[in-house]
Coordinates of C-alpha atoms in Angstrom, one line a residue:
X1 CA 102.4 157.3 123.6
X2 CA 98.8 156.6 124.8
X3 CA 98.4 154.6 127.7
X4 CA 97.0 151.2 126.3
X5 CA 94.3 150.2 128.4
X6 CA 94.8 147.3 131.0
X7 CA 93.9 143.2 129.0
X8 CA 91.0 141.5 130.2
X9 CA 93.1 139.1 131.9
X10 CA 94.4 142.4 134.1
X11 CA 91.2 143.3 134.5
X12 CA 89.7 139.8 135.8
X13 CA 92.9 139.4 138.1
X14 CA 92.2 143.1 139.3
X15 CA 88.1 142.6 140.1
X16 CA 87.3 144.3 137.4
X17 CA 86.0 142.5 135.3
X18 CA 83.3 139.3 135.0
X19 CA 83.7 137.5 131.8
X20 CA 81.4 134.6 130.7
X21 CA 83.7 131.1 129.7
X22 CA 83.4 130.3 126.0
X23 CA 83.5 126.8 127.4
X24 CA 82.6 124.9 130.4
X25 CA 85.1 121.8 131.1
X26 CA 85.1 119.5 134.2
X27 CA 87.1 116.5 133.0
X28 CA 91.0 118.6 132.6
X29 CA 93.0 121.2 133.4
X30 CA 96.8 122.1 132.0
X31 CA 96.7 125.8 133.2
X32 CA 99.7 124.4 135.3
X33 CA 102.8 122.1 135.4
X34 CA 101.0 119.0 133.5
X35 CA 97.8 118.2 132.9
X36 CA 95.3 116.9 135.9
X37 CA 92.9 114.5 134.5
X38 CA 90.3 115.2 136.9
X39 CA 92.4 117.4 139.3
X40 CA 95.0 113.9 139.6
X41 CA 98.2 114.7 138.0
X42 CA 99.1 113.1 135.0
X43 CA 102.5 111.3 137.0
X44 CA 101.2 110.3 139.9
X45 CA 99.0 108.8 138.5
X46 CA 101.5 107.1 136.9
X47 CA 103.6 106.7 139.5
X48 CA 100.9 105.2 141.1
X49 CA 100.4 102.3 139.3
X50 CA 97.6 103.2 136.8
X51 CA 97.2 102.8 133.4
X52 CA 95.1 103.6 130.2
X53 CA 91.6 102.1 131.5
X54 CA 91.8 104.1 133.9
X55 CA 92.4 107.7 132.7
X56 CA 89.7 106.3 130.0
X57 CA 87.5 106.1 133.7
X58 CA 88.2 109.6 134.7
X59 CA 88.4 111.7 130.8
X60 CA 84.8 109.2 130.2
X61 CA 83.3 108.6 133.6
X62 CA 84.1 111.6 136.2
X63 CA 85.6 108.1 138.3
X64 CA 88.1 106.8 138.2
X65 CA 87.3 102.2 137.8
X66 CA 88.9 99.5 139.7
X67 CA 90.9 97.3 139.0
X68 CA 88.5 95.2 138.0
X69 CA 87.1 97.2 135.8
X70 CA 90.1 98.3 134.2
X71 CA 91.3 94.7 133.4
X72 CA 87.6 94.6 131.2
X73 CA 88.2 98.1 130.0
X74 CA 92.0 96.6 128.5
X75 CA 90.6 93.1 127.0
X76 CA 87.7 94.6 125.3
X77 CA 90.5 97.3 123.7
X78 CA 92.7 94.5 122.9
X79 CA 90.1 92.4 121.3
X80 CA 88.9 95.1 119.4
X81 CA 91.3 96.6 118.6
X82 CA 91.9 95.5 115.3
X83 CA 89.1 92.2 112.8
X84 CA 91.6 92.4 109.9
X85 CA 91.8 94.5 106.4
X86 CA 88.4 93.7 105.1
X87 CA 86.6 95.3 106.3
X88 CA 84.9 98.5 106.3
X89 CA 87.4 100.4 108.3
X90 CA 90.6 98.9 108.0
X91 CA 89.3 98.5 104.1
X92 CA 88.9 102.5 103.4
X93 CA 92.2 103.5 105.4
X94 CA 94.1 100.8 103.3
X95 CA 92.4 102.4 100.5
X96 CA 93.1 106.0 101.6
X97 CA 96.9 105.2 102.0
X98 CA 97.5 103.4 99.0
X99 CA 96.3 106.8 97.7
X100 CA 99.0 108.8 99.3
X101 CA 96.7 110.2 101.9
X102 CA 98.6 110.8 105.3
X103 CA 97.8 109.2 107.6
X104 CA 95.2 111.3 110.1
X105 CA 93.6 111.5 107.0
X106 CA 93.7 108.0 105.6
X107 CA 92.3 106.8 109.6
X108 CA 89.4 110.0 109.8
X109 CA 88.4 107.8 106.7
X110 CA 88.1 104.5 108.2
X111 CA 86.1 105.8 111.3
X112 CA 84.0 107.6 108.9
X113 CA 82.6 103.9 108.4
X114 CA 82.5 103.3 112.0
X115 CA 78.0 103.3 112.0
X116 CA 75.0 101.2 112.3
X117 CA 76.0 98.7 110.0
X118 CA 79.5 98.2 111.0
X119 CA 81.1 99.3 114.5
X120 CA 78.9 101.8 115.4
X121 CA 76.3 99.6 117.2
X122 CA 77.6 99.8 121.0
X123 CA 76.2 102.3 122.0
X124 CA 72.3 102.0 120.2
X125 CA 72.9 97.8 121.9
X126 CA 73.5 99.8 124.9
X127 CA 70.8 102.1 125.4
X128 CA 68.1 98.9 123.9
X129 CA 69.3 96.7 126.7
X130 CA 69.4 99.5 129.5
X131 CA 66.2 100.0 128.3
X132 CA 64.7 97.0 128.6
X133 CA 66.5 95.5 132.4
X134 CA 65.2 99.9 134.3
X135 CA 61.6 98.4 132.3
X136 CA 61.7 94.8 134.0
X137 CA 60.7 93.5 130.1
X138 CA 60.9 90.0 129.4
X139 CA 63.2 89.0 126.1
X140 CA 60.0 88.2 124.4
X141 CA 58.3 91.4 126.0
X142 CA 61.3 92.3 124.2
X143 CA 61.6 91.6 121.2
X144 CA 58.3 92.3 120.2
X145 CA 58.9 95.5 121.4
X146 CA 62.2 96.1 119.0
X147 CA 60.4 94.3 116.4
X148 CA 57.7 97.2 117.0
X149 CA 59.3 100.6 117.2
X150 CA 62.9 100.1 116.1
X151 CA 63.3 97.2 113.8
X152 CA 67.3 95.1 114.6
X153 CA 68.0 94.3 117.4
X154 CA 71.6 96.6 117.9
X155 CA 74.4 94.0 119.0
X156 CA 72.5 90.4 118.2
X157 CA 73.5 88.8 114.5
X158 CA 77.1 88.7 112.8
X159 CA 77.4 88.9 108.3
X160 CA 80.2 85.9 108.7
X161 CA 79.7 84.2 113.0
X162 CA 77.4 81.9 113.4
X163 CA 76.4 79.3 116.2
X164 CA 78.0 77.0 114.6
X165 CA 81.6 79.4 114.1
X166 CA 80.9 81.6 116.5
X167 CA 82.8 84.2 117.3
X168 CA 85.7 83.4 119.7
X169 CA 86.2 87.4 121.3
X170 CA 82.3 87.4 122.4
X171 CA 84.0 83.7 124.2
X172 CA 86.6 85.0 125.9
X173 CA 85.0 88.7 127.0
X174 CA 81.9 86.5 127.9
X175 CA 83.9 84.0 130.4
X176 CA 86.5 86.5 131.6
X177 CA 83.0 88.8 132.6
X178 CA 81.2 85.7 134.7
X179 CA 84.4 84.3 136.2
X180 CA 84.7 87.6 138.4
X181 CA 81.0 86.5 140.0
X182 CA 80.4 90.2 140.0
X183 CA 76.6 91.3 139.3
X184 CA 75.7 90.9 135.0
X185 CA 72.1 91.8 134.2
X186 CA 72.9 93.6 130.8
X187 CA 75.2 91.1 130.2
X188 CA 72.5 87.8 130.8
X189 CA 69.4 89.7 129.0
X190 CA 71.5 89.5 125.7
X191 CA 72.6 86.5 126.6
X192 CA 69.3 85.2 126.9
X193 CA 67.9 87.6 124.0
X194 CA 70.5 85.5 122.0
X195 CA 68.7 82.1 123.0
X196 CA 65.4 83.0 121.6
X197 CA 67.5 84.7 117.8
X198 CA 70.2 82.2 117.6
X199 CA 66.7 79.4 116.8
X200 CA 65.4 81.6 113.9
X201 CA 68.5 81.6 112.4
X202 CA 71.7 80.8 113.8
X203 CA 73.8 84.2 112.6
X204 CA 71.6 86.0 115.5
X205 CA 74.1 85.6 117.6
X206 CA 75.3 88.3 120.6
X207 CA 77.9 90.3 118.3
X208 CA 81.2 91.8 120.0
X209 CA 79.4 94.9 119.9
X210 CA 76.1 93.8 121.8
X211 CA 78.8 92.0 124.2
X212 CA 81.1 95.0 124.4
X213 CA 78.2 97.2 125.2
X214 CA 76.3 95.2 127.9
X215 CA 79.4 94.6 129.8
X216 CA 80.4 98.5 130.3
X217 CA 77.1 99.3 130.9
X218 CA 77.3 96.7 134.0
X219 CA 80.1 98.3 134.9
X220 CA 78.6 101.6 134.6
X221 CA 79.4 103.8 132.0
X222 CA 76.9 105.7 130.1
X223 CA 74.9 104.9 127.8
X224 CA 76.2 107.7 125.2
X225 CA 79.9 107.0 125.9
X226 CA 80.0 103.2 124.7
X227 CA 81.0 103.8 120.3
X228 CA 84.5 106.0 122.5
X229 CA 85.3 101.7 123.1
X230 CA 85.0 100.5 119.4
X231 CA 86.8 103.6 118.3
X232 CA 89.2 104.0 120.5
X233 CA 90.3 100.3 120.1
X234 CA 89.4 100.4 115.7
X235 CA 91.9 103.5 116.6
X236 CA 95.0 101.3 116.4
X237 CA 94.0 98.7 113.2
X238 CA 93.5 101.6 111.3
X239 CA 97.1 103.3 112.4
X240 CA 98.8 99.6 111.7
X241 CA 96.9 99.2 108.5
X242 CA 98.0 102.5 107.0
X243 CA 101.6 102.2 108.4
X244 CA 101.5 98.6 107.2
X245 CA 100.3 100.3 103.3
X246 CA 103.4 102.7 103.7
X247 CA 105.6 100.5 105.2
X248 CA 105.2 98.1 102.0
X249 CA 105.2 101.2 99.5
X250 CA 101.6 99.9 97.7
X251 CA 100.9 101.6 94.9
X252 CA 97.1 103.1 94.2
X253 CA 94.6 100.5 94.5
X254 CA 92.3 100.4 91.3
X255 CA 89.1 97.9 91.8
X256 CA 89.7 95.0 89.0
X257 CA 86.4 94.9 86.6
X258 CA 85.7 91.3 87.5
X259 CA 84.6 92.9 90.8
X260 CA 81.6 94.7 89.7
X261 CA 78.9 93.7 88.5
X262 CA 78.3 96.6 85.5
X263 CA 74.0 96.8 85.9
X264 CA 73.8 99.9 83.3
X265 CA 72.2 99.9 79.4
X266 CA 74.9 98.2 76.5
X267 CA 76.6 100.7 75.0
X268 CA 73.6 102.2 72.1
X269 CA 73.5 105.2 69.6
X270 CA 72.3 108.6 70.8
X271 CA 69.6 110.1 69.5
X272 CA 69.8 113.0 67.6
X273 CA 68.9 116.2 69.5
X274 CA 65.8 117.9 69.3

């Protein structure tokens, strides 16, 4: 039989060839007997009392968060896990479940709904609150800048909640973070923005996206990771809605006619083809 050439792995081991890596990963390594997160064995993290928020810190920000920061992350995930069946993401997942779509596809369909009008404002809110702090803008200057260059302030405003009907999730998170006596320049700024915007219209309040954003920037998470907290949290709820519909044996959903404003022309005669 002809002599077969060495495999790439064999040649690399013997120092005969260099291979340019296809990707570079700085967060985890699975080549041993268990995954390493930033070099820490997963089992040792578990056995030393670390929890999901610490893994988030390692994989999203390359660091072990403190106990205080971990508790904040845990509360954010718990407060954001679900907001009922009527919001865009949950409703889409429910419709998919009732159409017989599998779990992963149904949850993915719900995830597609996350954007600037639903849950996806966390990153943008964090970015602009950080911009204001970094550039030492006053609230008035910030609002003028946003109106001229960006538009509505991400993280401000709610379709249902208002000063008269506040979002308890926001109150809970703000109250807890303030009780820790930690520096919260971004949260403080966001609350000052709310004082001005809510005077103009009582539903222009700091919403849960904006609160999460300000707090997460205050504890050091990179702006581009912030939407991930909403995505992670709401995945829990979407899985719940899918399993809820499957458990009930729910059938295909079709909108009732009275839920549609049919604005097309009334039935009419088709003209002769010319």
